[in-house]
């Protein structure tokens, strides 16, 4: 699964204390969609691939091309020697900003920002100057590709537009009850959550439906009222606000099925749940196993 906004929050909260104050010694780009920042022996992976966008510390050593790509050369020019000053994520967005203190050729201090947009096929990695202008990006987006939002050198960076749905962390019990009463009776509980709220992934919506009703196929009319689903949502919201996360990977027949930032019960005995010591270790294991499966299929 692509990294959802809540799992991304869990990763950012884990990484921040480990990264702040570290200097970038080297910049590598082993493949088109991956950039690795070497930080005093640590490898920070920023992946902007459509199928695996993420940020994490990685123990996996990747081969680098003999000739570094142009974007890698650009990052080396601007970021080698930079110090990590901040790591932030807008609430419930699949977007991370890496704030970097730099020094120019004349010894003057400055700021660069590396933005990872972990948004499936629209994922991107964008370098900004101290004024928020785009220096360059992994994928340039011109007016022919998107009339609403261009990502081109020289333009001021604008984050992706909001979906217009209510962020689930802002919901109240009264508001939830009103939305539930107005929902189509035949709609499944997970579909109701996905339709109404911003920030919930399909996996988490199914899990909340399971916690409320005991299965993932329950319809709105079958629940008998909003109470059980609201309590499940409220408990999950509390976890998110307090950053109470657990790195969990789900396996089926020994193969990675999914991962989450909270325990998942919806699969019952059909999947094995394995907890990891960190989200970076979880992501290394999950994507390494998935890459092995893909190579085997090919």
PDB file of C-alpha atoms in Angstrom:
ATOM      1  CA  UNK A   1       0.000   0.000   0.000  1.00  0.00           C
ATOM      2  CA  UNK A   2       1.171   3.545  -0.492  1.00  0.00           C
ATOM      3  CA  UNK A   3       2.108   5.320   2.735  1.00  0.00           C
ATOM      4  CA  UNK A   4      -1.043   7.051   4.008  1.00  0.00           C
ATOM      5  CA  UNK A   5      -1.070  10.379   5.851  1.00  0.00           C
ATOM      6  CA  UNK A   6      -1.288   8.864   9.332  1.00  0.00           C
ATOM      7  CA  UNK A   7       1.523   6.379   8.760  1.00  0.00           C
ATOM      8  CA  UNK A   8       3.534   9.253   7.306  1.00  0.00           C
ATOM      9  CA  UNK A   9       2.888  11.246  10.496  1.00  0.00           C
ATOM     10  CA  UNK A  10       4.143   8.300  12.534  1.00  0.00           C
ATOM     11  CA  UNK A  11       7.315   8.125  10.435  1.00  0.00           C
ATOM     12  CA  UNK A  12       7.941  11.882  10.708  1.00  0.00           C
ATOM     13  CA  UNK A  13       7.504  11.815  14.487  1.00  0.00           C
ATOM     14  CA  UNK A  14       9.980   8.940  14.677  1.00  0.00           C
ATOM     15  CA  UNK A  15      12.548  10.578  12.402  1.00  0.00           C
ATOM     16  CA  UNK A  16      12.511  14.136  13.763  1.00  0.00           C
ATOM     17  CA  UNK A  17      14.569  13.567  16.942  1.00  0.00           C
ATOM     18  CA  UNK A  18      17.021  11.397  15.010  1.00  0.00           C
ATOM     19  CA  UNK A  19      17.648  13.893  12.202  1.00  0.00           C
ATOM     20  CA  UNK A  20      17.577  17.413  13.633  1.00  0.00           C
ATOM     21  CA  UNK A  21      21.020  18.998  13.648  1.00  0.00           C
ATOM     22  CA  UNK A  22      22.656  16.420  11.360  1.00  0.00           C
ATOM     23  CA  UNK A  23      24.648  17.545   8.333  1.00  0.00           C
ATOM     24  CA  UNK A  24      24.303  16.126   4.840  1.00  0.00           C
ATOM     25  CA  UNK A  25      27.613  14.559   3.853  1.00  0.00           C
ATOM     26  CA  UNK A  26      26.588  13.130   0.479  1.00  0.00           C
ATOM     27  CA  UNK A  27      23.626  13.007  -1.885  1.00  0.00           C
ATOM     28  CA  UNK A  28      22.928   9.934  -4.011  1.00  0.00           C
ATOM     29  CA  UNK A  29      20.261   9.045  -6.566  1.00  0.00           C
ATOM     30  CA  UNK A  30      20.520   5.296  -7.198  1.00  0.00           C
ATOM     31  CA  UNK A  31      17.411   5.225  -9.433  1.00  0.00           C
ATOM     32  CA  UNK A  32      15.172   7.879 -10.950  1.00  0.00           C
ATOM     33  CA  UNK A  33      12.631   8.066  -8.123  1.00  0.00           C
ATOM     34  CA  UNK A  34      14.951   7.677  -5.128  1.00  0.00           C
ATOM     35  CA  UNK A  35      17.236  10.173  -3.416  1.00  0.00           C
ATOM     36  CA  UNK A  36      19.419   9.200  -0.457  1.00  0.00           C
ATOM     37  CA  UNK A  37      20.942  11.736   1.919  1.00  0.00           C
ATOM     38  CA  UNK A  38      23.948  10.418   3.852  1.00  0.00           C
ATOM     39  CA  UNK A  39      23.943  11.902   7.349  1.00  0.00           C
ATOM     40  CA  UNK A  40      26.888  10.904   9.543  1.00  0.00           C
ATOM     41  CA  UNK A  41      26.550   7.236   8.714  1.00  0.00           C
ATOM     42  CA  UNK A  42      22.762   7.237   8.364  1.00  0.00           C
ATOM     43  CA  UNK A  43      20.912   6.898   5.092  1.00  0.00           C
ATOM     44  CA  UNK A  44      17.747   8.959   4.709  1.00  0.00           C
ATOM     45  CA  UNK A  45      15.712   7.649   1.781  1.00  0.00           C
ATOM     46  CA  UNK A  46      13.247   9.915   0.001  1.00  0.00           C
ATOM     47  CA  UNK A  47      11.264   7.889  -2.520  1.00  0.00           C
ATOM     48  CA  UNK A  48       8.981   9.690  -4.973  1.00  0.00           C
ATOM     49  CA  UNK A  49       7.979   6.580  -6.931  1.00  0.00           C
ATOM     50  CA  UNK A  50       4.319   6.101  -7.767  1.00  0.00           C
ATOM     51  CA  UNK A  51       4.088   2.698  -6.055  1.00  0.00           C
ATOM     52  CA  UNK A  52       6.268   3.279  -3.006  1.00  0.00           C
ATOM     53  CA  UNK A  53       6.486   6.980  -2.021  1.00  0.00           C
ATOM     54  CA  UNK A  54       7.973   7.404   1.450  1.00  0.00           C
ATOM     55  CA  UNK A  55      10.636   8.879   3.705  1.00  0.00           C
ATOM     56  CA  UNK A  56      12.620   6.650   6.055  1.00  0.00           C
ATOM     57  CA  UNK A  57      16.029   5.740   7.380  1.00  0.00           C
ATOM     58  CA  UNK A  58      17.238   2.704   5.495  1.00  0.00           C
ATOM     59  CA  UNK A  59      19.842   0.022   6.144  1.00  0.00           C
ATOM     60  CA  UNK A  60      19.732  -1.160   2.529  1.00  0.00           C
ATOM     61  CA  UNK A  61      22.752  -0.129   0.458  1.00  0.00           C
ATOM     62  CA  UNK A  62      21.826   0.640  -3.144  1.00  0.00           C
ATOM     63  CA  UNK A  63      24.133   0.749  -6.162  1.00  0.00           C
ATOM     64  CA  UNK A  64      24.626   4.160  -7.749  1.00  0.00           C
ATOM     65  CA  UNK A  65      24.972   4.883 -11.471  1.00  0.00           C
ATOM     66  CA  UNK A  66      28.415   5.774 -12.828  1.00  0.00           C
ATOM     67  CA  UNK A  67      27.052   9.147 -13.953  1.00  0.00           C
ATOM     68  CA  UNK A  68      24.770  10.850 -11.403  1.00  0.00           C
ATOM     69  CA  UNK A  69      21.499  12.245 -12.819  1.00  0.00           C
ATOM     70  CA  UNK A  70      21.125  15.997 -13.265  1.00  0.00           C
ATOM     71  CA  UNK A  71      18.721  16.299 -10.317  1.00  0.00           C
ATOM     72  CA  UNK A  72      21.268  14.561  -8.094  1.00  0.00           C
ATOM     73  CA  UNK A  73      23.968  17.010  -9.208  1.00  0.00           C
ATOM     74  CA  UNK A  74      21.644  19.905  -8.421  1.00  0.00           C
ATOM     75  CA  UNK A  75      20.940  18.568  -4.925  1.00  0.00           C
ATOM     76  CA  UNK A  76      24.652  18.056  -4.306  1.00  0.00           C
ATOM     77  CA  UNK A  77      25.337  21.656  -5.259  1.00  0.00           C
ATOM     78  CA  UNK A  78      22.712  23.058  -2.896  1.00  0.00           C
ATOM     79  CA  UNK A  79      22.570  20.555  -0.038  1.00  0.00           C
ATOM     80  CA  UNK A  80      26.032  19.087   0.596  1.00  0.00           C
ATOM     81  CA  UNK A  81      27.044  20.365   4.022  1.00  0.00           C
ATOM     82  CA  UNK A  82      23.533  21.584   4.861  1.00  0.00           C
ATOM     83  CA  UNK A  83      22.206  21.043   8.376  1.00  0.00           C
ATOM     84  CA  UNK A  84      18.701  19.663   8.989  1.00  0.00           C
ATOM     85  CA  UNK A  85      16.805  22.382  10.851  1.00  0.00           C
ATOM     86  CA  UNK A  86      13.266  21.031  10.679  1.00  0.00           C
ATOM     87  CA  UNK A  87      11.067  18.142   9.587  1.00  0.00           C
ATOM     88  CA  UNK A  88       7.369  18.965   9.291  1.00  0.00           C
ATOM     89  CA  UNK A  89       4.162  17.569   7.839  1.00  0.00           C
ATOM     90  CA  UNK A  90       0.985  19.612   7.277  1.00  0.00           C
ATOM     91  CA  UNK A  91      -1.845  17.933   9.240  1.00  0.00           C
ATOM     92  CA  UNK A  92      -3.197  14.821   7.473  1.00  0.00           C
ATOM     93  CA  UNK A  93      -1.312  15.619   4.242  1.00  0.00           C
ATOM     94  CA  UNK A  94       0.931  13.159   2.432  1.00  0.00           C
ATOM     95  CA  UNK A  95       3.625  15.813   2.279  1.00  0.00           C
ATOM     96  CA  UNK A  96       6.873  16.331   4.210  1.00  0.00           C
ATOM     97  CA  UNK A  97       9.066  19.430   4.338  1.00  0.00           C
ATOM     98  CA  UNK A  98      12.745  19.000   5.147  1.00  0.00           C
ATOM     99  CA  UNK A  99      14.067  22.432   6.227  1.00  0.00           C
ATOM    100  CA  UNK A 100      17.799  22.875   5.682  1.00  0.00           C
ATOM    101  CA  UNK A 101      20.272  25.525   6.832  1.00  0.00           C
ATOM    102  CA  UNK A 102      22.872  26.136   4.123  1.00  0.00           C
ATOM    103  CA  UNK A 103      25.889  28.371   3.542  1.00  0.00           C
ATOM    104  CA  UNK A 104      26.572  29.830   0.094  1.00  0.00           C
ATOM    105  CA  UNK A 105      29.935  30.166  -1.659  1.00  0.00           C
ATOM    106  CA  UNK A 106      30.541  33.494   0.101  1.00  0.00           C
ATOM    107  CA  UNK A 107      29.867  32.089   3.579  1.00  0.00           C
ATOM    108  CA  UNK A 108      26.431  33.666   3.910  1.00  0.00           C
ATOM    109  CA  UNK A 109      23.736  31.628   5.720  1.00  0.00           C
ATOM    110  CA  UNK A 110      20.589  30.652   3.837  1.00  0.00           C
ATOM    111  CA  UNK A 111      17.706  28.210   3.781  1.00  0.00           C
ATOM    112  CA  UNK A 112      16.659  25.460   1.403  1.00  0.00           C
ATOM    113  CA  UNK A 113      13.573  23.267   1.655  1.00  0.00           C
ATOM    114  CA  UNK A 114      13.233  19.793   0.194  1.00  0.00           C
ATOM    115  CA  UNK A 115       9.556  18.856  -0.206  1.00  0.00           C
ATOM    116  CA  UNK A 116       8.450  15.243  -0.613  1.00  0.00           C
ATOM    117  CA  UNK A 117       4.928  14.879  -1.989  1.00  0.00           C
ATOM    118  CA  UNK A 118       4.092  11.215  -1.321  1.00  0.00           C
ATOM    119  CA  UNK A 119       0.926  11.115  -3.412  1.00  0.00           C
ATOM    120  CA  UNK A 120       0.911   7.979  -5.524  1.00  0.00           C
ATOM    121  CA  UNK A 121       1.337   8.676  -9.218  1.00  0.00           C
ATOM    122  CA  UNK A 122       1.579  12.416  -8.448  1.00  0.00           C
ATOM    123  CA  UNK A 123       4.525  11.954  -6.090  1.00  0.00           C
ATOM    124  CA  UNK A 124       7.374  14.412  -6.467  1.00  0.00           C
ATOM    125  CA  UNK A 125      10.508  15.752  -4.822  1.00  0.00           C
ATOM    126  CA  UNK A 126      10.893  19.526  -5.015  1.00  0.00           C
ATOM    127  CA  UNK A 127      13.766  21.803  -3.980  1.00  0.00           C
ATOM    128  CA  UNK A 128      12.871  25.343  -2.851  1.00  0.00           C
ATOM    129  CA  UNK A 129      15.004  28.403  -2.179  1.00  0.00           C
ATOM    130  CA  UNK A 130      14.772  30.596   0.906  1.00  0.00           C
ATOM    131  CA  UNK A 131      11.817  32.547  -0.531  1.00  0.00           C
ATOM    132  CA  UNK A 132       9.766  29.484  -1.390  1.00  0.00           C
ATOM    133  CA  UNK A 133      10.532  29.530  -5.115  1.00  0.00           C
ATOM    134  CA  UNK A 134      11.099  26.249  -6.923  1.00  0.00           C
ATOM    135  CA  UNK A 135      14.754  25.679  -7.841  1.00  0.00           C
ATOM    136  CA  UNK A 136      13.875  22.408  -9.566  1.00  0.00           C
ATOM    137  CA  UNK A 137      11.978  19.172  -9.064  1.00  0.00           C
ATOM    138  CA  UNK A 138      12.303  15.500  -9.825  1.00  0.00           C
ATOM    139  CA  UNK A 139       9.274  15.815 -12.127  1.00  0.00           C
ATOM    140  CA  UNK A 140       8.455  19.114 -13.760  1.00  0.00           C
ATOM    141  CA  UNK A 141       4.732  19.755 -14.265  1.00  0.00           C
ATOM    142  CA  UNK A 142       3.832  22.285 -16.970  1.00  0.00           C
ATOM    143  CA  UNK A 143       0.484  23.749 -18.016  1.00  0.00           C
ATOM    144  CA  UNK A 144      -0.086  20.971 -20.554  1.00  0.00           C
ATOM    145  CA  UNK A 145       0.171  18.392 -17.783  1.00  0.00           C
ATOM    146  CA  UNK A 146      -1.895  20.317 -15.215  1.00  0.00           C
ATOM    147  CA  UNK A 147      -3.854  23.507 -15.743  1.00  0.00           C
ATOM    148  CA  UNK A 148      -4.445  23.889 -11.995  1.00  0.00           C
ATOM    149  CA  UNK A 149      -0.902  23.576 -10.612  1.00  0.00           C
ATOM    150  CA  UNK A 150       2.476  23.827 -12.281  1.00  0.00           C
ATOM    151  CA  UNK A 151       5.745  22.720 -10.722  1.00  0.00           C
ATOM    152  CA  UNK A 152       8.485  24.546 -12.630  1.00  0.00           C
ATOM    153  CA  UNK A 153      11.737  26.340 -11.764  1.00  0.00           C
ATOM    154  CA  UNK A 154      11.182  29.964 -10.805  1.00  0.00           C
ATOM    155  CA  UNK A 155       7.566  29.583  -9.688  1.00  0.00           C
ATOM    156  CA  UNK A 156       6.544  29.983  -6.066  1.00  0.00           C
ATOM    157  CA  UNK A 157       5.719  26.612  -4.570  1.00  0.00           C
ATOM    158  CA  UNK A 158       2.024  25.975  -3.951  1.00  0.00           C
ATOM    159  CA  UNK A 159       0.984  22.822  -2.078  1.00  0.00           C
ATOM    160  CA  UNK A 160      -1.585  20.503  -3.683  1.00  0.00           C
ATOM    161  CA  UNK A 161      -5.202  21.645  -3.362  1.00  0.00           C
ATOM    162  CA  UNK A 162      -7.362  20.267  -0.565  1.00  0.00           C
ATOM    163  CA  UNK A 163     -10.065  17.716  -1.336  1.00  0.00           C
ATOM    164  CA  UNK A 164     -12.750  19.756   0.443  1.00  0.00           C
ATOM    165  CA  UNK A 165     -13.707  16.927   2.799  1.00  0.00           C
ATOM    166  CA  UNK A 166     -13.681  17.513   6.549  1.00  0.00           C
ATOM    167  CA  UNK A 167     -10.456  16.376   8.269  1.00  0.00           C
ATOM    168  CA  UNK A 168     -11.536  13.567  10.575  1.00  0.00           C
ATOM    169  CA  UNK A 169      -9.623  15.088  13.493  1.00  0.00           C
ATOM    170  CA  UNK A 170     -11.938  18.117  13.393  1.00  0.00           C
ATOM    171  CA  UNK A 171     -15.198  16.173  13.655  1.00  0.00           C
ATOM    172  CA  UNK A 172     -17.487  16.437  16.691  1.00  0.00           C
ATOM    173  CA  UNK A 173     -19.913  13.855  18.029  1.00  0.00           C
ATOM    174  CA  UNK A 174     -22.884  16.018  16.990  1.00  0.00           C
ATOM    175  CA  UNK A 175     -21.500  16.560  13.501  1.00  0.00           C
ATOM    176  CA  UNK A 176     -20.786  12.870  13.086  1.00  0.00           C
ATOM    177  CA  UNK A 177     -24.314  11.944  14.140  1.00  0.00           C
ATOM    178  CA  UNK A 178     -25.794  14.372  11.612  1.00  0.00           C
ATOM    179  CA  UNK A 179     -23.643  13.010   8.773  1.00  0.00           C
ATOM    180  CA  UNK A 180     -24.465   9.430   9.746  1.00  0.00           C
ATOM    181  CA  UNK A 181     -28.215  10.166   9.801  1.00  0.00           C
ATOM    182  CA  UNK A 182     -28.021  11.677   6.302  1.00  0.00           C
ATOM    183  CA  UNK A 183     -25.995   8.801   4.816  1.00  0.00           C
ATOM    184  CA  UNK A 184     -27.485   6.321   2.363  1.00  0.00           C
ATOM    185  CA  UNK A 185     -28.767   3.322   4.329  1.00  0.00           C
ATOM    186  CA  UNK A 186     -27.126   0.753   2.014  1.00  0.00           C
ATOM    187  CA  UNK A 187     -23.680   2.355   2.125  1.00  0.00           C
ATOM    188  CA  UNK A 188     -21.009   0.335   3.905  1.00  0.00           C
ATOM    189  CA  UNK A 189     -19.475   1.911   6.972  1.00  0.00           C
ATOM    190  CA  UNK A 190     -15.997   2.166   5.442  1.00  0.00           C
ATOM    191  CA  UNK A 191     -17.404   3.795   2.291  1.00  0.00           C
ATOM    192  CA  UNK A 192     -19.257   6.304   4.482  1.00  0.00           C
ATOM    193  CA  UNK A 193     -16.033   7.238   6.270  1.00  0.00           C
ATOM    194  CA  UNK A 194     -14.035   7.574   3.058  1.00  0.00           C
ATOM    195  CA  UNK A 195     -16.721   9.717   1.458  1.00  0.00           C
ATOM    196  CA  UNK A 196     -17.141  12.074   4.402  1.00  0.00           C
ATOM    197  CA  UNK A 197     -13.670  12.528   5.878  1.00  0.00           C
ATOM    198  CA  UNK A 198     -10.223  13.602   4.785  1.00  0.00           C
ATOM    199  CA  UNK A 199      -7.179  11.763   6.151  1.00  0.00           C
ATOM    200  CA  UNK A 200      -8.532   8.218   6.436  1.00  0.00           C
ATOM    201  CA  UNK A 201      -7.094   5.489   4.206  1.00  0.00           C
ATOM    202  CA  UNK A 202      -9.173   2.572   2.870  1.00  0.00           C
ATOM    203  CA  UNK A 203      -7.375   0.210   5.266  1.00  0.00           C
ATOM    204  CA  UNK A 204      -8.095   2.378   8.295  1.00  0.00           C
ATOM    205  CA  UNK A 205     -11.708   2.957   7.243  1.00  0.00           C
ATOM    206  CA  UNK A 206     -12.245  -0.804   7.056  1.00  0.00           C
ATOM    207  CA  UNK A 207     -10.546  -1.237  10.417  1.00  0.00           C
ATOM    208  CA  UNK A 208     -12.823   1.337  12.065  1.00  0.00           C
ATOM    209  CA  UNK A 209     -15.853  -0.403  10.551  1.00  0.00           C
ATOM    210  CA  UNK A 210     -14.557  -3.724  11.924  1.00  0.00           C
ATOM    211  CA  UNK A 211     -14.051  -2.255  15.392  1.00  0.00           C
ATOM    212  CA  UNK A 212     -17.558  -0.789  15.358  1.00  0.00           C
ATOM    213  CA  UNK A 213     -19.487  -3.737  13.938  1.00  0.00           C
ATOM    214  CA  UNK A 214     -17.292  -6.830  14.029  1.00  0.00           C
ATOM    215  CA  UNK A 215     -16.886  -7.066  10.247  1.00  0.00           C
ATOM    216  CA  UNK A 216     -15.990  -4.827   7.314  1.00  0.00           C
ATOM    217  CA  UNK A 217     -19.195  -5.252   5.273  1.00  0.00           C
ATOM    218  CA  UNK A 218     -21.755  -3.773   7.662  1.00  0.00           C
ATOM    219  CA  UNK A 219     -24.142  -1.228   6.139  1.00  0.00           C
ATOM    220  CA  UNK A 220     -25.226   2.037   7.731  1.00  0.00           C
ATOM    221  CA  UNK A 221     -28.769   0.752   8.410  1.00  0.00           C
ATOM    222  CA  UNK A 222     -27.434  -2.375  10.121  1.00  0.00           C
ATOM    223  CA  UNK A 223     -25.437  -0.549  12.782  1.00  0.00           C
ATOM    224  CA  UNK A 224     -28.477   0.768  14.617  1.00  0.00           C
ATOM    225  CA  UNK A 225     -27.025   4.213  15.234  1.00  0.00           C
ATOM    226  CA  UNK A 226     -23.787   6.229  14.991  1.00  0.00           C
ATOM    227  CA  UNK A 227     -22.497   5.418  18.496  1.00  0.00           C
ATOM    228  CA  UNK A 228     -20.202   2.413  17.845  1.00  0.00           C
ATOM    229  CA  UNK A 229     -18.596   3.924  14.752  1.00  0.00           C
ATOM    230  CA  UNK A 230     -18.140   7.309  16.424  1.00  0.00           C
ATOM    231  CA  UNK A 231     -16.415   5.676  19.419  1.00  0.00           C
ATOM    232  CA  UNK A 232     -14.063   3.796  17.091  1.00  0.00           C
ATOM    233  CA  UNK A 233     -13.247   7.002  15.214  1.00  0.00           C
ATOM    234  CA  UNK A 234     -12.808   8.967  18.442  1.00  0.00           C
ATOM    235  CA  UNK A 235     -10.392   6.381  19.887  1.00  0.00           C
ATOM    236  CA  UNK A 236      -8.337   6.388  16.681  1.00  0.00           C
ATOM    237  CA  UNK A 237      -8.330  10.202  16.601  1.00  0.00           C
ATOM    238  CA  UNK A 238      -6.952  10.230  20.137  1.00  0.00           C
ATOM    239  CA  UNK A 239      -4.101   7.956  19.088  1.00  0.00           C
ATOM    240  CA  UNK A 240      -3.255  10.263  16.187  1.00  0.00           C
ATOM    241  CA  UNK A 241      -3.330  13.441  18.293  1.00  0.00           C
ATOM    242  CA  UNK A 242      -1.094  11.849  20.935  1.00  0.00           C
ATOM    243  CA  UNK A 243       1.232  10.151  18.402  1.00  0.00           C
ATOM    244  CA  UNK A 244       0.577   6.714  19.926  1.00  0.00           C
ATOM    245  CA  UNK A 245       1.673   4.542  17.046  1.00  0.00           C
ATOM    246  CA  UNK A 246       2.805   0.938  16.613  1.00  0.00           C
ATOM    247  CA  UNK A 247       4.713  -0.242  13.497  1.00  0.00           C
ATOM    248  CA  UNK A 248       2.798  -3.314  12.308  1.00  0.00           C
ATOM    249  CA  UNK A 249       3.230  -5.376   9.146  1.00  0.00           C
ATOM    250  CA  UNK A 250       0.641  -7.904   7.978  1.00  0.00           C
ATOM    251  CA  UNK A 251       1.703 -11.105   6.250  1.00  0.00           C
ATOM    252  CA  UNK A 252      -0.372 -13.678   4.403  1.00  0.00           C
ATOM    253  CA  UNK A 253       1.256 -16.998   3.537  1.00  0.00           C
ATOM    254  CA  UNK A 254       4.606 -15.453   4.389  1.00  0.00           C
ATOM    255  CA  UNK A 255       4.162 -12.591   1.934  1.00  0.00           C
ATOM    256  CA  UNK A 256       3.718  -8.925   2.934  1.00  0.00           C
ATOM    257  CA  UNK A 257       0.086  -7.911   2.627  1.00  0.00           C
ATOM    258  CA  UNK A 258      -0.096  -4.444   4.186  1.00  0.00           C
ATOM    259  CA  UNK A 259       1.290  -2.278   6.967  1.00  0.00           C
ATOM    260  CA  UNK A 260      -0.228   0.083   9.496  1.00  0.00           C
ATOM    261  CA  UNK A 261       0.575   2.421  12.377  1.00  0.00           C
ATOM    262  CA  UNK A 262      -1.921   0.772  14.778  1.00  0.00           C
ATOM    263  CA  UNK A 263      -2.846  -2.873  15.442  1.00  0.00           C
ATOM    264  CA  UNK A 264      -5.156  -4.266  12.745  1.00  0.00           C
ATOM    265  CA  UNK A 265      -7.792  -6.906  13.537  1.00  0.00           C
ATOM    266  CA  UNK A 266      -9.962  -7.007  10.432  1.00  0.00           C
ATOM    267  CA  UNK A 267      -8.142  -9.971   8.825  1.00  0.00           C
ATOM    268  CA  UNK A 268      -8.511 -12.245  11.840  1.00  0.00           C
ATOM    269  CA  UNK A 269      -6.586 -15.469  11.353  1.00  0.00           C
ATOM    270  CA  UNK A 270      -6.182 -14.860   7.609  1.00  0.00           C
ATOM    271  CA  UNK A 271      -3.098 -12.694   8.185  1.00  0.00           C
ATOM    272  CA  UNK A 272      -0.203 -12.679  10.628  1.00  0.00           C
ATOM    273  CA  UNK A 273       0.556  -9.395  12.382  1.00  0.00           C
ATOM    274  CA  UNK A 274       4.223  -8.657  13.109  1.00  0.00           C
ATOM    275  CA  UNK A 275       5.351  -5.658  15.170  1.00  0.00           C
ATOM    276  CA  UNK A 276       8.647  -3.917  14.296  1.00  0.00           C
ATOM    277  CA  UNK A 277      11.004  -1.870  16.488  1.00  0.00           C
ATOM    278  CA  UNK A 278      10.683   1.169  14.216  1.00  0.00           C
ATOM    279  CA  UNK A 279       8.786   2.388  11.179  1.00  0.00           C
ATOM    280  CA  UNK A 280      12.008   2.601   9.187  1.00  0.00           C
ATOM    281  CA  UNK A 281      12.717  -1.073   9.914  1.00  0.00           C
ATOM    282  CA  UNK A 282       9.128  -1.927   8.954  1.00  0.00           C
ATOM    283  CA  UNK A 283       9.358  -0.073   5.634  1.00  0.00           C
ATOM    284  CA  UNK A 284      12.720  -1.643   4.790  1.00  0.00           C
ATOM    285  CA  UNK A 285      11.303  -5.117   5.414  1.00  0.00           C
ATOM    286  CA  UNK A 286       7.999  -4.517   3.624  1.00  0.00           C
ATOM    287  CA  UNK A 287       9.386  -3.000   0.438  1.00  0.00           C
ATOM    288  CA  UNK A 288      12.385  -5.336   0.244  1.00  0.00           C
ATOM    289  CA  UNK A 289      10.016  -8.321   0.382  1.00  0.00           C
ATOM    290  CA  UNK A 290       7.741  -6.741  -2.199  1.00  0.00           C
ATOM    291  CA  UNK A 291      10.672  -6.099  -4.528  1.00  0.00           C
ATOM    292  CA  UNK A 292      11.721  -9.752  -4.199  1.00  0.00           C
ATOM    293  CA  UNK A 293       8.192 -10.824  -5.125  1.00  0.00           C
ATOM    294  CA  UNK A 294       8.206  -8.543  -8.140  1.00  0.00           C
ATOM    295  CA  UNK A 295      11.558  -9.886  -9.363  1.00  0.00           C
ATOM    296  CA  UNK A 296      10.280 -13.444  -8.926  1.00  0.00           C
ATOM    297  CA  UNK A 297       7.179 -12.671 -11.010  1.00  0.00           C
ATOM    298  CA  UNK A 298       9.285 -11.133 -13.756  1.00  0.00           C
TER     299      UNK A 298
END
